Coordinates of C-alpha atoms in Angstrom, one line a residue:
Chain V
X516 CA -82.7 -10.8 63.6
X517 CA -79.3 -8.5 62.4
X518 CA -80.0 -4.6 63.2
X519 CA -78.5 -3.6 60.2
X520 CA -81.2 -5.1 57.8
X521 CA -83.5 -4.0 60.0
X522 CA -83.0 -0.8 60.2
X523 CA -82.6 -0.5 56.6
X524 CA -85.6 -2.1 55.6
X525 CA -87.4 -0.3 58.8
X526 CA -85.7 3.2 56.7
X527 CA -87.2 2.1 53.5
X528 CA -90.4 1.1 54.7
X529 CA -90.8 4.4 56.4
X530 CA -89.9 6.4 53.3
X531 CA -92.5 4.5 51.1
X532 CA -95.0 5.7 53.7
X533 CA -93.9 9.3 53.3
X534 CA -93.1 9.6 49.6
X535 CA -96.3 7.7 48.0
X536 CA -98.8 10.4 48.4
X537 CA -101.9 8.0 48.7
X538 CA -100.2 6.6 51.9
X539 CA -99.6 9.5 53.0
X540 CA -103.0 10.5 52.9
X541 CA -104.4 7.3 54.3
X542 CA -102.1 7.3 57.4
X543 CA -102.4 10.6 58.0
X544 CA -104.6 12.9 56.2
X545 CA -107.6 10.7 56.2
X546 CA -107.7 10.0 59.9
X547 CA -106.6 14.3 60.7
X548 CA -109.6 15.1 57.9
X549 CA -112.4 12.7 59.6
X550 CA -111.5 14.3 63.0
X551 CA -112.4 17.7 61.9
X552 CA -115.1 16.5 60.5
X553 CA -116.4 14.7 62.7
X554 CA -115.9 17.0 65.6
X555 CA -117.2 19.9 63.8
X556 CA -120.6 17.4 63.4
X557 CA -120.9 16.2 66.6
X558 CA -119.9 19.3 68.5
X559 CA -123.0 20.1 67.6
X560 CA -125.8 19.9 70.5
X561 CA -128.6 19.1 67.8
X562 CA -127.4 15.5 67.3
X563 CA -127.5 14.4 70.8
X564 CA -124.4 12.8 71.0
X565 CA -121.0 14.8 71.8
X566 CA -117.9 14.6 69.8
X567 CA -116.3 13.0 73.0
X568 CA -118.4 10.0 73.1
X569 CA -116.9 9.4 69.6
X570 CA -113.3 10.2 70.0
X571 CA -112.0 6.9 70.7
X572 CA -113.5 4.8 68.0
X573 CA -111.6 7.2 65.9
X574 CA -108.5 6.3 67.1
X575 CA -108.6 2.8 66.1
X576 CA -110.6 3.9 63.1
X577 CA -107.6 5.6 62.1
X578 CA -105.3 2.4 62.5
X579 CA -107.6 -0.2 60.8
X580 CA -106.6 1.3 57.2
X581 CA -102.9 -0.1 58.3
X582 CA -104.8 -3.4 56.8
X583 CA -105.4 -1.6 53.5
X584 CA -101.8 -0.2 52.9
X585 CA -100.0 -3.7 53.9
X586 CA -101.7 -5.6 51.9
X587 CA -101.6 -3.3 49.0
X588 CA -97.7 -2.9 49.2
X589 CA -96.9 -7.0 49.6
X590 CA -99.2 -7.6 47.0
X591 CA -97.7 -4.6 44.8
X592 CA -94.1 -5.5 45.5
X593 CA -94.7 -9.4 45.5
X594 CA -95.6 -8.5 41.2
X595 CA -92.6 -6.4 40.9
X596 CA -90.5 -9.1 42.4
X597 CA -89.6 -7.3 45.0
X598 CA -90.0 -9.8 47.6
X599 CA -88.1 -12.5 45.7
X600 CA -85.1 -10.4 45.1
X601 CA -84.9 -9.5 48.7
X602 CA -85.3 -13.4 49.5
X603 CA -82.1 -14.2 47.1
X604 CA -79.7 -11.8 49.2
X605 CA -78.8 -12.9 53.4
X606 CA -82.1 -11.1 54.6
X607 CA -84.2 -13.2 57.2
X608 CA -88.0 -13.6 57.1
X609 CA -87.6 -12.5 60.4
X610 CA -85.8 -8.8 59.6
X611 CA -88.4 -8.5 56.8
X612 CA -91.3 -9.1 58.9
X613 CA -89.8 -6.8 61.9
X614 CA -89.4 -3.8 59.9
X615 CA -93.3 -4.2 58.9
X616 CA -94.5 -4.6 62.1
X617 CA -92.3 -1.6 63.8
X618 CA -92.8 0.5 60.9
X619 CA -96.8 0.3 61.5
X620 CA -95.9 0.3 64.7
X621 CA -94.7 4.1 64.7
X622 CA -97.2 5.2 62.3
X623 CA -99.9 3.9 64.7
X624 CA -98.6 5.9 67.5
X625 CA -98.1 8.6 65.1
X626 CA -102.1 7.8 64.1
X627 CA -103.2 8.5 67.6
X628 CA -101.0 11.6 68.3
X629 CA -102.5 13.6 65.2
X630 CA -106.3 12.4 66.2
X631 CA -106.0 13.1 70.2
X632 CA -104.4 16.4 68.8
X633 CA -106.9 17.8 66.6
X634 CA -110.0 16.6 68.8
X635 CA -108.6 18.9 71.1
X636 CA -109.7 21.8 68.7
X637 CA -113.4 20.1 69.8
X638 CA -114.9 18.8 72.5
X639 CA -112.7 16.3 73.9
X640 CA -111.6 16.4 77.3
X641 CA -109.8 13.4 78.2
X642 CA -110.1 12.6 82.0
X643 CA -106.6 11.1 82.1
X644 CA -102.9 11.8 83.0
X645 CA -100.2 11.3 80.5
X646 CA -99.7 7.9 81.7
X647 CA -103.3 7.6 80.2
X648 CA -102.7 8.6 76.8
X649 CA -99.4 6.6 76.7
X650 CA -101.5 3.5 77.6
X651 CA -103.2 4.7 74.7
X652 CA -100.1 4.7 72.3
X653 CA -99.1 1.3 73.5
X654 CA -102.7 0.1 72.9
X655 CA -103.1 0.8 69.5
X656 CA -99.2 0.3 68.4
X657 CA -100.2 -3.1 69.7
X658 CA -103.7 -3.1 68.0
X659 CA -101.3 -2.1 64.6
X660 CA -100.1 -5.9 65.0
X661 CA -103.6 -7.1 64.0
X662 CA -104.2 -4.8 60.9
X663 CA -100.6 -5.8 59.4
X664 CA -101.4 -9.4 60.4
X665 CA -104.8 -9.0 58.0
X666 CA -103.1 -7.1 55.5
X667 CA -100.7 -10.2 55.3
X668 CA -103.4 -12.9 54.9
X669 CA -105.4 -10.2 52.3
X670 CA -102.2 -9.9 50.3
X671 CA -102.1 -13.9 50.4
X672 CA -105.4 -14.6 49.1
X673 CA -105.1 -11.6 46.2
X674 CA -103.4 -12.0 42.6
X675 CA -102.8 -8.3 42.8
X676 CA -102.6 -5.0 43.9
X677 CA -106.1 -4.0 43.0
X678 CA -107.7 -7.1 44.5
X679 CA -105.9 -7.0 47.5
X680 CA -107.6 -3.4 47.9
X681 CA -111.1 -4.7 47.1
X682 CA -110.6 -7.5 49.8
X683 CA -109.1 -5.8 52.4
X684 CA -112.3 -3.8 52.8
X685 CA -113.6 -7.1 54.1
X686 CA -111.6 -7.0 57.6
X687 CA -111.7 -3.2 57.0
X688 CA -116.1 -2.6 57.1
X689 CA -117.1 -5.2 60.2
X690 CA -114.4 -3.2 61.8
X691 CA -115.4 0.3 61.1
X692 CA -118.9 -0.4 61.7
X693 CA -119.2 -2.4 64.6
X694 CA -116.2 -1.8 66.6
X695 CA -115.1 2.0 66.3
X696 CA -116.9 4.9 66.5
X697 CA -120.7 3.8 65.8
X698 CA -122.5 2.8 69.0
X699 CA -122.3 -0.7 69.9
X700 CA -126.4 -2.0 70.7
X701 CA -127.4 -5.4 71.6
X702 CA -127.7 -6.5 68.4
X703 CA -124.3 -5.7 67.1
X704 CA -122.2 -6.5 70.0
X705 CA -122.9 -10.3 69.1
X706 CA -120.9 -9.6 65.9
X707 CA -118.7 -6.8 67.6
X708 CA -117.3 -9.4 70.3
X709 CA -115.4 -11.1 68.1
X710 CA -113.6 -8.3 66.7
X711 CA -110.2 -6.7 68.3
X712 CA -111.8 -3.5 67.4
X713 CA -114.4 -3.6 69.6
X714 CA -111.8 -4.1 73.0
X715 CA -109.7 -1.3 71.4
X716 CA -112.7 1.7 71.7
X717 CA -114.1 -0.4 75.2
X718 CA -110.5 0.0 76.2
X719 CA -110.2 4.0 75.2
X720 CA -113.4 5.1 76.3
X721 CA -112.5 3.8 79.7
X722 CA -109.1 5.4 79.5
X723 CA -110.4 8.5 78.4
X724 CA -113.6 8.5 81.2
X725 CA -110.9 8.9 83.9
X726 CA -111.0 4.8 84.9
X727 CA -108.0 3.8 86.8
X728 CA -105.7 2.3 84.9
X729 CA -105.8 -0.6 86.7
X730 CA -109.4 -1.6 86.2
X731 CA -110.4 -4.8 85.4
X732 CA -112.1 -3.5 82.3
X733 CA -108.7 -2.1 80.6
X734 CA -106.7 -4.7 81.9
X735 CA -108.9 -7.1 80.0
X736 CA -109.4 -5.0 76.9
X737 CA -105.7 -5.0 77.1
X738 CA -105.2 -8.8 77.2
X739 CA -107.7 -9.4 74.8
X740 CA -106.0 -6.8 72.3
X741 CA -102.6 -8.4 72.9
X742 CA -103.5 -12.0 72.6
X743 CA -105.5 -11.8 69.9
X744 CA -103.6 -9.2 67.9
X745 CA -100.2 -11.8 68.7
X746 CA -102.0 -14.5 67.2
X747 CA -103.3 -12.7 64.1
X748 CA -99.9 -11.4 62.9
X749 CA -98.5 -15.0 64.0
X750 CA -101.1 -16.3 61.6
X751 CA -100.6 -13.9 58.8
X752 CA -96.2 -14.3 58.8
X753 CA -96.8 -17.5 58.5
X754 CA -99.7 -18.2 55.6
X755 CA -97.6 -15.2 54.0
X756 CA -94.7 -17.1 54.2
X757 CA -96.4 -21.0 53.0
X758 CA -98.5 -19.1 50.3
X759 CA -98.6 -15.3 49.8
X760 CA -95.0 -15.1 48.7
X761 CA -95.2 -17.3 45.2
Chain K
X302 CA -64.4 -25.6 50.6
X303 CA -64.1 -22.4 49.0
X304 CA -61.0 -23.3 47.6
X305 CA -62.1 -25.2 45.1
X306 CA -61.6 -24.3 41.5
X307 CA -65.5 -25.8 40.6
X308 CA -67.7 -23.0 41.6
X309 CA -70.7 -24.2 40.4
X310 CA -71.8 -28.1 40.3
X311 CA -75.0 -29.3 39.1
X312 CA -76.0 -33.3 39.3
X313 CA -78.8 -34.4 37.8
X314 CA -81.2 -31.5 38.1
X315 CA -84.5 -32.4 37.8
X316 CA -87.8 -29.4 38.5
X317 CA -91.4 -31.2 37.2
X318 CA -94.4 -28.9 37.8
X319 CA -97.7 -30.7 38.2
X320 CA -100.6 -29.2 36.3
X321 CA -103.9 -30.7 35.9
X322 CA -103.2 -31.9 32.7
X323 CA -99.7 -33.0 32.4
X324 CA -96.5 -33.0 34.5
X325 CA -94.3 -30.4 32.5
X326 CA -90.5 -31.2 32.5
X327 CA -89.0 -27.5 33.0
X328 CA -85.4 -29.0 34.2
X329 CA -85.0 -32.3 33.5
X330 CA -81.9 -34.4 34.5
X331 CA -79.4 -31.6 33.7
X332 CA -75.6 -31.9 34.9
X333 CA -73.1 -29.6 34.5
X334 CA -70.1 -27.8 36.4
X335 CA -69.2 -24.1 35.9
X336 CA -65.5 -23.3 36.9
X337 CA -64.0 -20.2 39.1
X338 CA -63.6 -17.4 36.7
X339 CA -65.6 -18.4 34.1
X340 CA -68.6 -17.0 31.9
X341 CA -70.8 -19.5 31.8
X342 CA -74.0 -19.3 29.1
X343 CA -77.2 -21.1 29.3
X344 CA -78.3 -20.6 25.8
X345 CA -81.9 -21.1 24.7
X346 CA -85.2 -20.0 23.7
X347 CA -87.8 -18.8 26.1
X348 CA -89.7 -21.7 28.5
X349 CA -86.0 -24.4 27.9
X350 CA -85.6 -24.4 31.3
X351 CA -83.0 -21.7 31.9
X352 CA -84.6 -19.4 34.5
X353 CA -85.9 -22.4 36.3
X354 CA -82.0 -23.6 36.9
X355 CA -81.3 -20.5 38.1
X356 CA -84.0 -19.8 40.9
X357 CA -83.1 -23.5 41.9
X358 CA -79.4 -22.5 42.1
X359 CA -80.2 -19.0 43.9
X360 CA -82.5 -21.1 46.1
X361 CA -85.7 -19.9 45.2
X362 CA -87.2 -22.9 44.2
X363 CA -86.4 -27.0 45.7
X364 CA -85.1 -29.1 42.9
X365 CA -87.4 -31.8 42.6
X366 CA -84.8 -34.2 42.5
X367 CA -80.9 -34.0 41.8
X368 CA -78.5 -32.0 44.0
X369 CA -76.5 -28.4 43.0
X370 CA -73.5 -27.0 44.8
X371 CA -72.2 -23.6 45.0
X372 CA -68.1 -23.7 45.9
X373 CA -69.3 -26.6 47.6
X374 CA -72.1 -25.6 49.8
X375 CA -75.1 -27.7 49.0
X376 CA -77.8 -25.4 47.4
X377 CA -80.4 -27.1 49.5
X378 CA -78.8 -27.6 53.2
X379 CA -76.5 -24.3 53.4
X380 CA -78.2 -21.7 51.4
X381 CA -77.2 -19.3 53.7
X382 CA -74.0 -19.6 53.6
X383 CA -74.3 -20.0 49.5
X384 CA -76.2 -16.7 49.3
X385 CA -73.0 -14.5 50.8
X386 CA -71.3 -15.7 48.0
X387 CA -73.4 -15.0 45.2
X388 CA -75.4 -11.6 43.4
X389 CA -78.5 -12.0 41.1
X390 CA -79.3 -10.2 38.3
X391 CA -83.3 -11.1 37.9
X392 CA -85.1 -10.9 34.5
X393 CA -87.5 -8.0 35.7
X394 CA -86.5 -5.1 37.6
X395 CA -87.2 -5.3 40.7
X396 CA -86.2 -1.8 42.4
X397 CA -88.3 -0.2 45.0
X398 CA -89.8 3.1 42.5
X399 CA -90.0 5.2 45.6
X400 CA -86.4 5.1 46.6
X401 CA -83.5 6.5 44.6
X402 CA -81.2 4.5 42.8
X403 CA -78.2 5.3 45.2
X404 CA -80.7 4.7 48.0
X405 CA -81.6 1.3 46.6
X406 CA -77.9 0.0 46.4
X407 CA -77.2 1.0 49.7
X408 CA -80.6 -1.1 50.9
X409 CA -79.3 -4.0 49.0
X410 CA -75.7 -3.4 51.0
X411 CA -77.2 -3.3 54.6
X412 CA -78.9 -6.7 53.5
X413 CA -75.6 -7.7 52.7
X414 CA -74.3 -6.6 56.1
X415 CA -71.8 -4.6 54.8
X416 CA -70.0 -2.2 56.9
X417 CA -71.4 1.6 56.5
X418 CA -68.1 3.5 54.5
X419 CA -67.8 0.1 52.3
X420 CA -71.3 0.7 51.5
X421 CA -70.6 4.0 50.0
X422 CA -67.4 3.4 48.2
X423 CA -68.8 0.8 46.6
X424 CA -72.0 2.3 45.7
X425 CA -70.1 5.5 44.0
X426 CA -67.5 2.9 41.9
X427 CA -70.5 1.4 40.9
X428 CA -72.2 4.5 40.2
X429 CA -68.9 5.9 38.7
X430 CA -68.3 2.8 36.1
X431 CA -72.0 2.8 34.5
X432 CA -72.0 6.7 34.6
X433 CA -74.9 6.7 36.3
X434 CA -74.2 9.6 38.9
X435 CA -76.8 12.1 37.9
X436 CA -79.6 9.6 37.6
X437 CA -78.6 7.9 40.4
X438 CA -79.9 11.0 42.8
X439 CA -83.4 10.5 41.1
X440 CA -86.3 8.5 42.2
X441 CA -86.7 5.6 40.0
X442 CA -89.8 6.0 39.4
X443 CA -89.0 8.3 36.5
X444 CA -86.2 6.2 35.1
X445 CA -85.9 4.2 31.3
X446 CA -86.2 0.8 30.7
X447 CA -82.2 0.9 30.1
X448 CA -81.3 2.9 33.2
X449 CA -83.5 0.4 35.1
X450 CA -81.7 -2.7 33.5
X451 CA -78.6 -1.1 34.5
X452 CA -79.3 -0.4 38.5
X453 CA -80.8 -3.9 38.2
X454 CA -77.0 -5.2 37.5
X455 CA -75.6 -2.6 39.9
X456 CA -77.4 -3.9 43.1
X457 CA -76.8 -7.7 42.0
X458 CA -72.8 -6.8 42.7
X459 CA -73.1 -4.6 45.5
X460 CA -71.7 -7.0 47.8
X461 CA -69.2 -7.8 45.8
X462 CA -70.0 -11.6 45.1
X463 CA -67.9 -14.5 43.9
X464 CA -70.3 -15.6 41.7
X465 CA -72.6 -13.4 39.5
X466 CA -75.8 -14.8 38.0
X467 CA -77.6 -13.2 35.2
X468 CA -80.7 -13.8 34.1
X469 CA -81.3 -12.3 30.6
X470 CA -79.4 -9.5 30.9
X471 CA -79.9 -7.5 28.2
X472 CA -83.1 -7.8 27.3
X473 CA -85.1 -4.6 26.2
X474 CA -82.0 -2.7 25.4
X475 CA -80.9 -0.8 22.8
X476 CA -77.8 -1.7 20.7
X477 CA -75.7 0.8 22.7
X478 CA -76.6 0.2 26.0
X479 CA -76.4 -3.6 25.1
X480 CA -72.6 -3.1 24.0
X481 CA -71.9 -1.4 27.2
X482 CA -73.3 -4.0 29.2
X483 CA -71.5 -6.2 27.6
X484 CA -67.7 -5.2 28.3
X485 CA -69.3 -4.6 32.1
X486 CA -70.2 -8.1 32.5
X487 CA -66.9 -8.4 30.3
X488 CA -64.8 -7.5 33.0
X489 CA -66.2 -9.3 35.8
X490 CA -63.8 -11.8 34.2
X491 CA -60.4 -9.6 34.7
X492 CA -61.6 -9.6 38.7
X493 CA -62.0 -13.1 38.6
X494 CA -65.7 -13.4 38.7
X495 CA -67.9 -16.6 37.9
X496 CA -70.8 -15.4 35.9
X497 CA -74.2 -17.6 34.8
X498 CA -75.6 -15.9 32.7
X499 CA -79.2 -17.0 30.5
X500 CA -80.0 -15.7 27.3
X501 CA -81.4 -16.2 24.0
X502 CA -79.3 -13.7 22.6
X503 CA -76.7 -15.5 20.2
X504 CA -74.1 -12.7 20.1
X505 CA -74.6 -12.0 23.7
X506 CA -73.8 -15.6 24.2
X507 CA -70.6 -15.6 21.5
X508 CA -69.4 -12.4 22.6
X509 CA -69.2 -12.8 26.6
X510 CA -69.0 -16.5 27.1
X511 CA -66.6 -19.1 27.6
X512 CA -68.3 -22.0 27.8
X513 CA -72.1 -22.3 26.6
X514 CA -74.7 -25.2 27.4
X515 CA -77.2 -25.8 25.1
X516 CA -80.8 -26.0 27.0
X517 CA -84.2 -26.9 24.9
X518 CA -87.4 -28.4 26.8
X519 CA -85.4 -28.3 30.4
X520 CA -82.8 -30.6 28.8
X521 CA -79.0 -29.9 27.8
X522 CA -78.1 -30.3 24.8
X523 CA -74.2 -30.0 24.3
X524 CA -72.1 -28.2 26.1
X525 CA -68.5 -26.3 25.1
X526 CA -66.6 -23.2 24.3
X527 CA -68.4 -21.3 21.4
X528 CA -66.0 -22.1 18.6
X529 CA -66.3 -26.1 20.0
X530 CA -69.3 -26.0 19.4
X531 CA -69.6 -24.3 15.6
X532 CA -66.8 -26.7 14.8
X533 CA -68.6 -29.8 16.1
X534 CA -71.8 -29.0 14.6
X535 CA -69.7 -27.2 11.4
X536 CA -71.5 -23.8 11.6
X537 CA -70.7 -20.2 11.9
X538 CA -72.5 -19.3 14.8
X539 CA -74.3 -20.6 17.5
X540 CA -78.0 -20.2 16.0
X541 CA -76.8 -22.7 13.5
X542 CA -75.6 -24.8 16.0
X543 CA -79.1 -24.8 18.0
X544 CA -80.9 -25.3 14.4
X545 CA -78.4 -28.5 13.8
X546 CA -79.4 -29.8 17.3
X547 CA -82.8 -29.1 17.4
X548 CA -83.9 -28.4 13.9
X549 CA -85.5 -25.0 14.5
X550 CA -84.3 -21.5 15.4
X551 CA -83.8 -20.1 18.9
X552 CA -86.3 -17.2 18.4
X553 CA -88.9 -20.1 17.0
X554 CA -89.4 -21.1 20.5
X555 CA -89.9 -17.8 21.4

């Protein structure tokens, strides 16, 4: 891997984030919108379920839309012929692929700052130390490798731009549904289990209840994030690379 | 090796794409060499097999069979070393629309590793010989068709290759732009540039080339200078020379 390509590409990558105004507003206005609402809702007695019971699903809420936006931009710049100039010049796979993964990387941390902020406003009351909430960054900059790693395999299986977006809601749903911020039952943690999700909220909630750090819950949440999340951008670099790049 | 006064060497290029009806013959069994210095044309109409030698020679595609060197680094076993010798010109542009045009030739010159202040100088000689200061502030989003063609030539010599290809150049651009264009690519040859270039442009082909091969249904045809080739095939221009190879018109196959 050479710094200087991938720190310019890391440059560009973040610029595209901040000068298209629909990423903008998926990355950050989306998930800093649903936490006011959201808090205003369930801050609310009435409903029976406080805001802070919520909180964490939102955080990896927040980062599963990372799927939408990667595969949307390879698929976008793959019919522009983006991708095959930058193959042509010295560039490695490898520099192209780091500068995704850091780049998601910082606006997943970034993802969790503006939510933890902003549920301050309601009633969430984290029972942790800053050591806590940087477990928390680490957790979901790592839980960013999965959603790029789906947004790779989405943008492999779609002709375009616009499909990619219609397919990507198909790793985006089971997550936001069964593994974020609605209440796992019996029923749904069959399906919920196998979804990285799921291990990401598990992981918060116990963060965020005061758990030591050091539990044997979190420490496998952790794992299983890690491991599986590993795997999943393993496996979409490489289909990307066999297939998704044509 | 990159000594040698052959800059380009093609041997028995062959690219067949399976469909589900036929094998289609895009390159087939096509030699050729293309010496330092030169501007060398691939002449023909659209679907002969032009861009397909190209992306095999940039390394975007395997050859199925038949072997191509660039000053002497096989295409296929050092393409790394091939591709810091060489700039591409694609058909489309491909720019990133978010990023200026300054900020996307000084991308393309980090890919090249290229030291910081080279960066720069380059990018404002660049800048500076297209006149394309003032738009080159702007995003790109809002640019023409003809400022677009020319940032897509600007970032294919950034690094300042040996060997320029160019794959339809000037197409979509107006008369002016095309003539201006045309003494740019021009004087890659008073710095000593090799330049491939594809098109189906006739004058584009007499007025920049040296040396033109012939390409119809991924074979060559005949190769030679320009005025060769009207004298072999006694005509005043290379469309009549296609027409006495092939018996139709270059834009007929278009």
């Amino acid at each position: 891997m050479n710094t200087q390509r991938l720190f310019a590409l890391l440059k560009m990558e973040l610029k595209k984030i901040i000068r298209e105004p629909a990423y903008v507003f998926l990355m950050f206005l989306f998930p800093a919108v649903l936490t006011i609402i959201f808090g205003f809702t369930f801050s609310d007695p009435e409903l029976g379920m406080p805001f802070s019971a919520m909180a964490p699903g939102l955080f990896a809420y927040a980062c599963i839309f990372i799927i939408m936006i990667v595969a949307q931009s390879f698929s976008d710049e793959r019919e522009q012929g983006l991708l095959r100039r930058l193959s042509i010049t010295p560039m490695k796979a490898s520099d192209f692929m780091g500068s995704q993964i850091l780049s998601n990387m910082i606006i997943a941390m970034l993802q969790v700052l503006i939510v933890f902020i902003l549920a301050q406003l309601f009633d969430f009351k984290p029972q942790t130390d800053i050591l806590g909430i940087l477990l928390a960054i680490i957790l979901m900059a790592i839980f960013s490798l999965s959603s790029v790693g789906l947004g790779l395999i989405t943008a492999t299986i779609s002709k375009s731009a616009g499909v990619a977006t219609g397919l990507s809601f198909l790793f985006i749903l089971p997550q936001m549904f069964l593994g974020t911020f609605i209440p796992i039952t019996s029923n749904t943690r069959v399906i919920a289990i196998f979804l990285p999700s799921y291990y990401v909220t598990d992981a918060l909630t116990s963060i965020f209840n005061g758990d030591s750090l050091l539990s044997a819950n979190i420490l496998i949440d952790f794992g299983v994030v890690s491991i599986v999340s590993i795997i999943i951008v393993i496996i979409g670099i490489q289909l990307f690379d066999k297939f998704g790049n044509k | 090796m990159e000594q040698n006064n052959i800059a380009i060497e093609v041997r028995n290029l062959k690219k067949y794409f399976k469909t589900k009806l036929e094998i289609v013959k895009a390159v087939d069994d096509i030699s050729f060499n293309v010496k330092s210095g030169e501007i060398f044309g691939l002449l023909g109409p659209n679907g002969a097999g032009k861009t397909t030698t190209i992306n095999i020679l940039i390394g975007l595609i395997k050859p199925t069979d038949g072997s191509a060197t660039i000053y002497g680094y096989d295409i296929q076993d050092h393409i790394s070393k091939a591709k810091e010798l060489i700039g591409v010109c694609p058909q489309e542009h491909a720019v990133f629309k978010f990023l200026s045009g300054r900020e996307n030739i000084e991308l393309f010159g980090n890919l090249y590793s290229m030291p910081k202040d080279k960066i720069k100088k380059r990018t404002d000689e660049l800048i500076d010989k297209l006149n394309f200061s003032n738009a080159s502030k702007h995003k790109t989003k809002g640019y023409s068709g003809g400022m677009l063609s020319q940032l897509n030539l600007i970032i294919s010599i950034v690094n300042d290759p040996k060997i320029i290809f160019l794959d339809e150049p000037t197409v979509g651009m107006d008369p002016r732009a095309r003539r201006k264009t045309w003494e740019f690519i021009g004087n890659f040859k008073n710095e000593r540039k090799t330049v491939l270039l594809t098109t189906h442009y006739i004058e584009e082909a007499e007025a920049l080339c040296d040396r033109v091969a012939i390409i119809d249904y991924g074979e060559l045809l005949d190769i030679g200078s320009p005025k060769d080739l009207m004298k072999k095939y006694e005509s005043d221009n290379l469309e009549g020379v296609f027409m006495n190879i092939t018996g139709r018109k270059i834009m007929e196959g278009m």
